[in-house]
Amino acid sequence: MIQVPIDIHNIIAITNGGVGVLGAAVFWFLPRLTRPDLYFAVTVPRPFRDGPEGKSILRRYRIELIVVLVLAFILFVAGIAWLGVGFTSAAPLIESAAAFIPFYRARQRVLPHAVAPTMIREAELHPVNHVIPGGWIAASGPFILLAGFAAYLWIHGMPSDGSSSGQPGGFPIRSLIVYLLSTGAILGVQTLTLYGLVHWVRPVYAGGPERAHELKFRRTVSAIVLGAEYYVTIQASWIILAPRHNGLLTVGLLPLVFVFVLVVIVLLARLGQGGSRMPTNHQRLSTTSTEPVGDRTPDRYWKLGVFYFNQDDSAVFVEKRFGLGYSLNFARPTAWLILSLILLAPLITILAHLTRFLPRAGA
Amino acid sequence: MLRIDLASRVPVYEQIANGLRAELVSGEFNPGEKLPTVRTLAIDLGVHHNTVAEAYRQLANEGWLELRRHHGAIVLERDRPEAGPDTMDRFTRPLRELIAKGLADGLSPRLLAREMIEIAQRLERKATS
């Protein structure tokens, strides 16, 4: 066994730090990446964003964003000094909470300029639902890989000369069970999300070039979820199998998270929310409405501008108003099922420790 | 494409039924074809699924659709029924309102009449082709 001088905790910390920097860049550019008639999650007339008032609000938002992110960074460093490198996992949470403050303040400044969005709704009666690249055959790949990995363990036995930290110490069967269960939960929620992207997303446009752009955006998001599924499976297999070969390989896949997040951000930013930044021949726009279209959800159902709660809307996924991708409609029970599954993966690990199914750290 | 206006005074389920009926009359769907499921159409339109279900029930009562549990709404072969005594009345009342709105907005009676004839002929041509 080759002893690796690199500590996995440092690798995780550096990766989380890199992702944090990318997150800061996203928050910086986000107001310009949403649909043009939505500004800080408020429906506004299309020219407002590029007008003097809109630009002034954006300037103030960015100044406040820098201040809160610096404060968040200080808190982050203090947290690591106080609680250890494990605190780096809290980085995305701290960053999002910090960025919410300037977002909310900018939203309050935009609200007096809000206008009523169109109440016209459209539906394509012969919908084309080729949303997942490679279809369900590609989507079943991660499960096949995971089954193959389990079969390999069954045939060759458990690795006994290494642990998930890349250090010697064994990988007991209970750890493997917990690890596979939480990986299964992550895969489950990702597959459910993929299904939802095909069947539960409400399109904003039912025809015209905007519809084509929207479909491209949805396919891109599906490809990202699919890519994340493959990544989770490969990493799960790698972490358990790598100690057999070389400890360095155990951490080899982790920095890929940074690359993956970078690619995701670039891909989605180029398209804009719902494909709204893709070039369109304005002569051929499908809508003739003079009212802003936005995302065809009424403003009043967006709590704090980020949580959508509309009992009269059957859609489980709607476009995020301040972000790239989709948000849940919290009035639908399916949304709570998805949320529960998201929380299930960390919950399995916490429960395993609390019930002493797994030994506590340092025990 | 089906289009509804949530701000309209016409109930949403009626707008959906009217829109679908127009598609069925013009032959956009052949007998035996399936309409989108209640849930799919409700998601696309951003309305509650009960609203779409009500519209489907109305069309089923008119003989346009057959609703099968777990199989969705299937388009039926439908013969043109004999117009009853109140058929014309039910048709004229909303038409009067619509024509009045058109005249109030500056359209001429001649233009309105021509448009109505053209729409009816277009629908009939599509249905028979």
Tab-separated table of C-alpha atoms in Angstrom, chain B:
chain	number	residue	atom	x	y	z
B	1	MET	CA	-52.047	24.965	-29.648
B	2	LEU	CA	-54.504	25.578	-26.822
B	3	ARG	CA	-54.629	29.070	-25.374
B	4	ILE	CA	-56.595	30.302	-22.365
B	5	ASP	CA	-56.836	33.576	-20.496
B	6	LEU	CA	-56.916	33.268	-16.705
B	7	ALA	CA	-58.062	36.900	-16.464
B	8	SER	CA	-61.164	36.238	-18.603
B	9	ARG	CA	-64.633	36.150	-17.065
B	10	VAL	CA	-65.269	32.863	-18.883
B	11	PRO	CA	-64.533	29.968	-16.497
B	12	VAL	CA	-61.201	28.299	-17.227
B	13	TYR	CA	-62.700	24.816	-17.702
B	14	GLU	CA	-65.062	26.280	-20.303
B	15	GLN	CA	-62.189	27.960	-22.129
B	16	ILE	CA	-60.317	24.664	-22.195
B	17	ALA	CA	-63.403	22.804	-23.445
B	18	ASN	CA	-64.007	25.475	-26.105
B	19	GLY	CA	-60.388	25.385	-27.266
B	20	LEU	CA	-60.305	21.594	-27.450
B	21	ARG	CA	-63.661	21.483	-29.217
B	22	ALA	CA	-62.294	23.840	-31.873
B	23	GLU	CA	-59.348	21.465	-32.356
B	24	LEU	CA	-61.672	18.452	-32.567
B	25	VAL	CA	-64.070	20.140	-35.006
B	26	SER	CA	-61.178	21.099	-37.276
B	27	GLY	CA	-59.967	17.482	-37.319
B	28	GLU	CA	-56.670	18.096	-35.514
B	29	PHE	CA	-57.251	14.766	-33.772
B	30	ASN	CA	-58.412	11.610	-35.542
B	31	PRO	CA	-60.829	9.173	-33.913
B	32	GLY	CA	-58.893	6.787	-31.684
B	33	GLU	CA	-56.144	9.330	-30.966
B	34	LYS	CA	-55.392	10.304	-27.395
B	35	LEU	CA	-55.566	13.799	-25.998
B	36	PRO	CA	-52.850	14.824	-23.538
B	37	THR	CA	-53.533	13.408	-20.082
B	38	VAL	CA	-55.400	15.584	-17.604
B	39	ARG	CA	-52.239	16.051	-15.557
B	40	THR	CA	-50.046	16.946	-18.546
B	41	LEU	CA	-52.489	19.548	-19.836
B	42	ALA	CA	-52.981	20.960	-16.324
B	43	ILE	CA	-49.206	21.300	-15.890
B	44	ASP	CA	-48.782	22.929	-19.307
B	45	LEU	CA	-51.566	25.433	-18.641
B	46	GLY	CA	-50.609	26.045	-15.007
B	47	VAL	CA	-54.083	25.212	-13.688
B	48	HIS	CA	-55.433	22.658	-11.231
B	49	HIS	CA	-55.967	19.198	-12.705
B	50	ASN	CA	-59.607	19.206	-11.578
B	51	THR	CA	-60.208	22.130	-13.941
B	52	VAL	CA	-58.939	20.149	-16.929
B	53	ALA	CA	-60.835	17.054	-15.777
B	54	GLU	CA	-64.046	19.116	-15.754
B	55	ALA	CA	-63.389	20.272	-19.339
B	56	TYR	CA	-62.754	16.665	-20.446
B	57	ARG	CA	-65.980	15.543	-18.752
B	58	GLN	CA	-67.909	18.237	-20.609
B	59	LEU	CA	-66.477	17.083	-23.956
B	60	ALA	CA	-67.180	13.460	-23.042
B	61	ASN	CA	-70.818	14.377	-22.318
B	62	GLU	CA	-70.995	15.997	-25.757
B	63	GLY	CA	-69.773	12.741	-27.301
B	64	TRP	CA	-66.335	13.933	-28.378
B	65	LEU	CA	-64.281	11.867	-25.976
B	66	GLU	CA	-64.246	8.600	-24.149
B	67	LEU	CA	-62.629	8.815	-20.738
B	68	ARG	CA	-60.930	5.621	-19.625
B	69	ARG	CA	-59.295	5.276	-16.250
B	70	HIS	CA	-55.493	4.959	-16.656
B	71	HIS	CA	-55.844	5.284	-20.449
B	72	GLY	CA	-56.655	8.985	-20.753
B	73	ALA	CA	-59.075	10.685	-23.112
B	74	ILE	CA	-59.636	9.015	-26.467
B	75	VAL	CA	-61.183	10.905	-29.380
B	76	LEU	CA	-64.410	9.368	-30.659
B	77	GLU	CA	-65.952	9.264	-34.111
B	78	ARG	CA	-68.805	11.713	-33.773
B	79	ASP	CA	-71.670	12.298	-36.189
B	80	ARG	CA	-72.962	15.812	-36.538
B	81	PRO	CA	-76.090	15.970	-34.348
B	82	GLU	CA	-79.414	17.527	-35.342
B	83	ALA	CA	-79.571	21.115	-34.126
B	84	GLY	CA	-82.241	21.430	-31.425
B	85	PRO	CA	-84.520	24.417	-30.790
B	86	ASP	CA	-82.196	25.953	-28.182
B	87	THR	CA	-78.972	25.267	-30.101
B	88	MET	CA	-79.193	28.491	-32.093
B	89	ASP	CA	-80.096	30.465	-28.993
B	90	ARG	CA	-77.078	29.151	-27.076
B	91	PHE	CA	-74.915	30.077	-30.045
B	92	THR	CA	-76.414	33.525	-30.735
B	93	ARG	CA	-76.141	34.960	-27.244
B	94	PRO	CA	-72.333	34.852	-26.897
B	95	LEU	CA	-71.999	35.728	-30.580
B	96	ARG	CA	-74.012	38.930	-30.052
B	97	GLU	CA	-71.701	39.915	-27.234
B	98	LEU	CA	-68.631	39.173	-29.335
B	99	ILE	CA	-69.942	41.129	-32.345
B	100	ALA	CA	-70.890	44.056	-30.087
B	101	LYS	CA	-67.314	44.046	-28.727
B	102	GLY	CA	-65.921	43.979	-32.285
B	103	LEU	CA	-68.156	46.871	-33.398
B	104	ALA	CA	-67.272	48.832	-30.255
B	105	ASP	CA	-63.597	48.325	-31.073
B	106	GLY	CA	-64.110	49.751	-34.564
B	107	LEU	CA	-64.532	46.687	-36.773
B	108	SER	CA	-67.094	46.972	-39.575
B	109	PRO	CA	-70.104	44.579	-39.828
B	110	ARG	CA	-68.913	43.538	-43.274
B	111	LEU	CA	-65.451	42.598	-41.950
B	112	LEU	CA	-66.941	40.669	-39.027
B	113	ALA	CA	-69.307	38.752	-41.314
B	114	ARG	CA	-66.511	37.864	-43.727
B	115	GLU	CA	-64.266	36.717	-40.880
B	116	MET	CA	-66.997	34.504	-39.437
B	117	ILE	CA	-67.738	32.870	-42.786
B	118	GLU	CA	-64.046	32.276	-43.404
B	119	ILE	CA	-63.513	30.699	-39.981
B	120	ALA	CA	-66.501	28.383	-40.405
B	121	GLN	CA	-65.393	27.369	-43.918
B	122	ARG	CA	-61.819	26.792	-42.791
B	123	LEU	CA	-62.945	24.564	-39.922
B	124	GLU	CA	-65.299	22.601	-42.166
B	125	ARG	CA	-62.625	22.155	-44.858
B	126	LYS	CA	-60.110	20.881	-42.290
B	127	ALA	CA	-62.646	18.510	-40.801
B	128	THR	CA	-63.588	16.972	-44.156
B	129	SER	CA	-60.041	16.793	-45.574
